[in-house]
Coordinates of N, CA and C in Angstrom, one line a residue:
X1 N 70.9 74.0 99.7 CA 72.4 73.9 99.9 C 72.8 74.7 101.1
X2 N 73.5 74.2 102.0 CA 74.0 74.9 103.2 C 75.1 75.8 102.8
X3 N 75.3 76.9 103.5 CA 76.3 77.9 103.2 C 77.7 77.3 103.4
X4 N 77.8 76.2 104.0 CA 79.1 75.6 104.3 C 79.7 74.8 103.0
X5 N 78.7 74.4 102.2 CA 79.2 73.6 101.0 C 79.4 74.6 99.9
X6 N 80.6 74.7 99.3 CA 80.9 75.6 98.2 C 80.7 74.8 96.9
X7 N 80.1 75.5 96.0 CA 79.9 74.9 94.7 C 81.2 75.0 93.9
X8 N 81.4 74.0 93.0 CA 82.7 74.0 92.2 C 82.7 75.2 91.2
X9 N 83.9 75.7 90.9 CA 84.0 76.8 90.0 C 83.3 76.4 88.7
X10 N 82.6 77.3 88.1 CA 81.8 77.0 86.9 C 80.4 76.7 87.2
X11 N 80.1 76.4 88.5 CA 78.7 76.1 88.9 C 78.2 77.0 90.1
X12 N 79.0 78.1 90.3 CA 78.6 78.9 91.4 C 77.5 79.9 91.2
X13 N 76.8 80.2 92.2 CA 75.8 81.2 92.2 C 76.4 82.5 92.8
X14 N 76.1 83.6 92.1 CA 76.6 84.9 92.5 C 75.5 85.9 92.7
X15 N 75.6 86.8 93.7 CA 74.6 87.9 93.9 C 75.4 89.1 93.5
X16 N 74.8 90.0 92.7 CA 75.4 91.2 92.2 C 74.7 92.4 92.8
X17 N 75.5 93.4 93.2 CA 74.9 94.7 93.7 C 75.3 95.9 92.9
X18 N 74.4 96.7 92.5 CA 74.6 98.0 91.9 C 74.5 99.0 93.0
X19 N 75.6 99.4 93.5 CA 75.6 100.3 94.7 C 75.1 101.7 94.4
X20 N 74.3 102.2 95.2 CA 73.9 103.6 95.1 C 73.6 104.2 96.5
X21 N 73.6 105.5 96.6 CA 73.3 106.1 97.9 C 71.9 105.9 98.4
X22 N 70.9 105.8 97.5 CA 69.5 105.7 97.9 C 69.0 104.3 97.7
X23 N 69.4 103.6 96.6 CA 69.0 102.3 96.2 C 70.2 101.5 95.8
X24 N 70.1 100.2 96.1 CA 71.2 99.3 95.7 C 70.5 98.2 94.9
X25 N 70.8 98.1 93.6 CA 70.2 97.1 92.7 C 70.7 95.7 93.1
X26 N 69.9 94.7 92.9 CA 70.2 93.3 93.2 C 69.9 92.4 92.0
X27 N 70.8 91.5 91.7 CA 70.6 90.5 90.7 C 71.2 89.2 91.2
X28 N 70.8 88.1 90.6 CA 71.4 86.8 90.9 C 71.9 86.2 89.5
X29 N 73.1 85.6 89.6 CA 73.7 85.1 88.4 C 74.2 83.6 88.6
X30 N 74.3 82.9 87.5 CA 74.8 81.5 87.5 C 76.0 81.4 86.6
X31 N 77.1 81.0 87.2 CA 78.3 80.8 86.4 C 78.1 79.9 85.2
X32 N 77.4 78.8 85.4 CA 77.2 77.8 84.4 C 76.7 78.4 83.1
X33 N 75.7 79.3 83.2 CA 75.1 79.9 82.0 C 75.7 81.3 81.6
X34 N 76.5 81.8 82.6 CA 77.1 83.2 82.4 C 76.0 84.3 82.3
X35 N 74.8 84.0 82.8 CA 73.7 85.0 82.8 C 73.2 85.3 84.2
X36 N 72.5 86.4 84.2 CA 71.9 86.8 85.5 C 70.5 87.3 85.3
X37 N 69.8 87.4 86.4 CA 68.4 87.8 86.5 C 68.3 89.0 87.5
X38 N 67.6 90.1 87.1 CA 67.4 91.1 88.0 C 66.4 90.7 89.1
X39 N 66.6 91.1 90.3 CA 65.7 90.7 91.4 C 65.0 91.9 92.0
X40 N 65.6 93.1 92.0 CA 64.9 94.2 92.6 C 66.0 95.1 93.2
X41 N 65.6 95.9 94.3 CA 66.6 96.8 94.9 C 66.3 96.9 96.4
X42 N 67.3 97.3 97.1 CA 67.2 97.5 98.6 C 67.4 99.0 98.8
X43 N 66.5 99.6 99.6 CA 66.6 101.0 100.0 C 67.9 101.1 100.8
X44 N 68.5 102.3 100.7 CA 69.7 102.6 101.4 C 69.5 104.1 101.9
X45 N 70.2 104.4 103.0 CA 70.2 105.7 103.6 C 71.7 106.2 103.5
X46 N 71.9 107.1 102.6 CA 73.3 107.6 102.4 C 74.3 106.5 102.2
X47 N 73.9 105.5 101.4 CA 74.8 104.3 101.1 C 74.8 103.2 102.1
X48 N 74.1 103.4 103.2 CA 74.0 102.3 104.2 C 72.7 101.5 103.9
X49 N 72.8 100.3 103.4 CA 71.5 99.5 103.1 C 70.7 99.2 104.3
X50 N 69.5 98.9 104.0 CA 68.6 98.3 105.1 C 69.1 96.8 105.1
X51 N 70.0 96.5 106.0 CA 70.7 95.2 106.1 C 69.7 94.0 106.1
X52 N 68.6 94.2 106.9 CA 67.7 93.0 106.9 C 67.1 92.7 105.6
X53 N 66.7 93.7 104.8 CA 66.2 93.5 103.5 C 67.3 92.8 102.6
X54 N 68.5 93.3 102.7 CA 69.6 92.8 101.9 C 69.9 91.3 102.3
X55 N 69.8 91.1 103.6 CA 70.1 89.7 104.0 C 69.1 88.7 103.5
X56 N 67.9 89.1 103.2 CA 66.9 88.2 102.7 C 67.3 87.6 101.3
X57 N 68.0 88.5 100.5 CA 68.5 88.0 99.2 C 69.6 86.9 99.4
X58 N 70.5 87.2 100.4 CA 71.6 86.3 100.6 C 71.1 85.0 101.2
X59 N 70.1 85.0 102.1 CA 69.6 83.8 102.7 C 68.8 83.0 101.6
X60 N 68.1 83.7 100.7 CA 67.3 82.9 99.7 C 68.2 82.3 98.7
X61 N 69.2 83.0 98.2 CA 70.0 82.5 97.1 C 71.3 81.8 97.5
X62 N 71.8 82.0 98.8 CA 73.0 81.3 99.3 C 74.2 81.5 98.3
X63 N 74.6 82.7 97.9 CA 75.6 82.9 96.9 C 76.9 82.4 97.3
X64 N 77.7 81.9 96.3 CA 79.1 81.5 96.6 C 80.0 82.7 96.7
X65 N 79.7 83.8 96.0 CA 80.4 85.0 96.2 C 79.5 86.2 95.7
X66 N 79.9 87.4 96.0 CA 79.2 88.6 95.6 C 80.0 89.4 94.7
X67 N 79.3 90.1 93.7 CA 80.0 91.0 92.9 C 79.4 92.4 93.1
X68 N 80.2 93.4 93.4 CA 79.7 94.7 93.6 C 80.3 95.6 92.5
X69 N 79.4 96.3 91.8 CA 79.8 97.2 90.8 C 80.6 98.4 91.3
X70 N 81.7 98.7 90.6 CA 82.6 99.8 91.0 C 82.4 101.0 90.1
X71 N 81.8 102.0 90.6 CA 81.5 103.2 89.8 C 82.7 104.1 89.6
X72 N 83.4 103.9 88.5 CA 84.7 104.6 88.2 C 84.3 105.8 87.3
X73 N 85.2 106.8 87.3 CA 85.0 107.9 86.3 C 85.3 107.3 84.9
X74 N 84.9 108.0 83.8 CA 85.1 107.4 82.5 C 86.6 107.2 82.2
X75 N 87.5 108.0 82.8 CA 89.0 107.8 82.6 C 89.5 106.7 83.4
X76 N 88.7 106.0 84.2 CA 89.1 104.9 85.1 C 89.5 105.3 86.5
X77 N 89.5 106.6 86.7 CA 89.9 107.1 88.1 C 88.8 106.9 89.1
X78 N 89.1 106.9 90.3 CA 88.1 106.7 91.4 C 87.5 108.0 91.8
X79 N 86.3 107.9 92.3 CA 85.5 109.1 92.8 C 85.0 108.7 94.2
X80 N 84.3 109.6 94.8 CA 83.8 109.3 96.2 C 82.9 108.1 96.1
X81 N 82.1 108.0 95.1 CA 81.1 106.9 95.0 C 81.9 105.6 94.9
X82 N 83.1 105.6 94.3 CA 83.9 104.4 94.1 C 84.3 103.9 95.5
X83 N 84.8 104.9 96.3 CA 85.2 104.5 97.7 C 84.0 104.0 98.5
X84 N 82.9 104.6 98.4 CA 81.7 104.2 99.1 C 81.3 102.8 98.7
X85 N 81.4 102.5 97.4 CA 81.1 101.1 96.9 C 82.0 100.1 97.5
X86 N 83.3 100.5 97.6 CA 84.3 99.6 98.2 C 84.0 99.3 99.7
X87 N 83.6 100.4 100.4 CA 83.3 100.3 101.8 C 82.1 99.4 101.9
X88 N 81.1 99.5 101.0 CA 79.9 98.7 101.1 C 80.3 97.2 100.9
X89 N 81.2 96.9 99.9 CA 81.7 95.6 99.7 C 82.4 95.0 100.9
X90 N 83.2 95.8 101.5 CA 84.0 95.4 102.7 C 83.0 95.1 103.8
X91 N 82.0 95.9 104.0 CA 81.0 95.7 105.0 C 80.2 94.4 104.8
X92 N 79.8 94.1 103.5 CA 79.2 92.9 103.1 C 80.0 91.7 103.6
X93 N 81.3 91.7 103.2 CA 82.2 90.6 103.6 C 82.3 90.5 105.1
X94 N 82.4 91.6 105.8 CA 82.6 91.5 107.2 C 81.3 91.0 107.9
X95 N 80.2 91.4 107.4 CA 78.9 91.1 108.0 C 78.5 89.6 107.7
X96 N 78.7 89.2 106.5 CA 78.1 87.9 106.1 C 79.2 86.8 105.8
X97 N 80.5 87.3 105.8 CA 81.6 86.3 105.6 C 81.6 85.7 104.1
X98 N 81.0 86.4 103.2 CA 81.0 85.9 101.8 C 82.0 86.7 101.0
X99 N 82.8 86.0 100.1 CA 83.8 86.7 99.3 C 83.2 87.7 98.4
X100 N 83.8 88.9 98.3 CA 83.3 90.0 97.5 C 84.3 90.3 96.4
X101 N 83.8 90.4 95.2 CA 84.6 90.8 94.0 C 84.1 92.2 93.6
X102 N 84.9 93.0 92.9 CA 84.4 94.2 92.4 C 84.5 94.2 90.9
X103 N 83.6 94.9 90.2 CA 83.6 94.9 88.8 C 83.3 96.3 88.3
X104 N 84.2 96.8 87.4 CA 84.0 98.1 86.7 C 82.6 98.1 86.2
X105 N 81.9 99.2 86.5 CA 80.5 99.2 86.1 C 80.2 100.5 85.2
X106 N 81.3 101.0 84.6 CA 81.1 102.2 83.7 C 80.1 101.8 82.6
X107 N 79.2 102.7 82.4 CA 78.1 102.6 81.4 C 77.0 101.6 81.6
X108 N 77.0 100.8 82.8 CA 76.0 99.9 83.0 C 74.6 100.5 83.1
X109 N 74.5 101.7 83.8 CA 73.2 102.3 84.0 C 72.6 102.7 82.6
X110 N 73.5 103.3 81.7 CA 73.0 103.7 80.4 C 72.6 102.4 79.6
X111 N 73.4 101.3 79.7 CA 73.0 100.1 79.0 C 71.7 99.5 79.6
X112 N 71.6 99.6 80.9 CA 70.3 99.1 81.5 C 69.1 99.8 81.0
X113 N 69.2 101.2 81.0 CA 68.1 102.0 80.5 C 67.7 101.6 79.1
X114 N 68.8 101.5 78.3 CA 68.6 101.2 76.8 C 67.9 99.8 76.7
X115 N 68.3 98.8 77.4 CA 67.8 97.5 77.3 C 66.3 97.4 77.8
X116 N 66.1 98.1 79.0 CA 64.7 98.1 79.5 C 63.8 98.8 78.6
X117 N 64.2 100.0 78.0 CA 63.4 100.7 77.1 C 63.1 99.8 75.9
X118 N 64.1 99.1 75.3 CA 63.9 98.3 74.2 C 62.8 97.2 74.5
X119 N 62.8 96.7 75.7 CA 61.9 95.6 76.1 C 60.5 96.1 76.5
X120 N 60.4 97.4 76.9 CA 59.0 97.8 77.4 C 58.7 99.3 77.3
X121 N 59.6 100.1 76.6 CA 59.3 101.5 76.5 C 59.5 102.2 77.9
X122 N 59.0 103.4 77.9 CA 59.2 104.3 79.1 C 58.6 103.7 80.4
X123 N 57.5 102.9 80.3 CA 57.0 102.4 81.5 C 57.9 101.4 82.2
X124 N 58.9 100.9 81.5 CA 59.8 99.9 82.0 C 61.0 100.7 82.7
X125 N 61.1 102.0 82.6 CA 62.2 102.7 83.1 C 62.0 103.2 84.6
X126 N 61.4 102.3 85.4 CA 61.3 102.6 86.8 C 62.7 102.5 87.5
X127 N 62.9 103.3 88.5 CA 64.2 103.2 89.3 C 64.5 101.8 89.7
X128 N 63.6 101.1 90.3 CA 63.8 99.7 90.8 C 64.3 98.8 89.6
X129 N 63.6 99.0 88.5 CA 64.0 98.2 87.3 C 65.4 98.5 86.9
X130 N 65.7 99.8 86.8 CA 67.1 100.2 86.3 C 68.2 99.7 87.2
X131 N 68.0 99.8 88.6 CA 69.0 99.4 89.5 C 69.2 97.9 89.4
X132 N 68.1 97.1 89.3 CA 68.2 95.7 89.2 C 68.8 95.2 87.9
X133 N 68.4 95.9 86.8 CA 69.0 95.6 85.5 C 70.5 95.9 85.5
X134 N 70.9 97.0 86.1 CA 72.3 97.4 86.2 C 73.1 96.3 87.0
X135 N 72.5 95.8 88.1 CA 73.1 94.7 88.8 C 73.3 93.4 87.9
X136 N 72.3 93.2 87.1 CA 72.4 92.0 86.1 C 73.5 92.2 85.2
X137 N 73.7 93.4 84.6 CA 74.7 93.7 83.7 C 76.1 93.6 84.4
X138 N 76.2 94.1 85.6 CA 77.5 94.0 86.4 C 77.9 92.5 86.5
X139 N 77.0 91.6 86.8 CA 77.3 90.2 86.9 C 77.7 89.7 85.6
X140 N 77.0 90.0 84.5 CA 77.3 89.4 83.2 C 78.6 89.9 82.7
X141 N 78.9 91.2 83.0 CA 80.2 91.7 82.5 C 81.4 91.1 83.3
X142 N 81.1 90.8 84.6 CA 82.1 90.1 85.4 C 82.4 88.7 84.8
X143 N 81.3 88.0 84.5 CA 81.5 86.6 83.8 C 82.3 86.7 82.5
X144 N 81.9 87.7 81.7 CA 82.6 87.9 80.4 C 84.1 88.1 80.7
X145 N 84.4 89.0 81.6 CA 85.8 89.3 81.9 C 86.5 88.1 82.4
X146 N 85.9 87.3 83.3 CA 86.5 86.1 83.8 C 86.7 85.0 82.8
X147 N 85.7 84.8 82.0 CA 85.7 83.6 81.2 C 85.7 83.8 79.7
X148 N 85.7 85.0 79.3 CA 85.6 85.3 77.9 C 84.2 85.0 77.3
X149 N 84.0 85.3 76.1 CA 82.7 85.1 75.5 C 82.6 83.7 74.9

């Protein structure tokens, strides 16, 4: 599918990012199923991703839009990392011209660790797995918020 053809709502592909200063988790999701698959992570230097590595995911999956997790404090207020994640989302949009949505990601890292541990014990709790699993949960919570269960 060329990047010029947009998929109809309900059939779109989305790439999700779990923003971090050192690693950015990546997952791909399908609106039709409301589910997502962890892909891996991209190294970052102080929140600036290795853009070439990140671009490979976008080229491969040709997403209709991107969802970036927004790390809020538990009371819903913003912190420095929230602002950094927004800046990352704005840079993604500016660089690749793909629409970016933000999704509250409170508790996704804890959920990711819990689910990975349940599926494979401690050996499953590698940083790469956790970041990618967090990105998967960000996409799925975005779908739930948009379309209900």
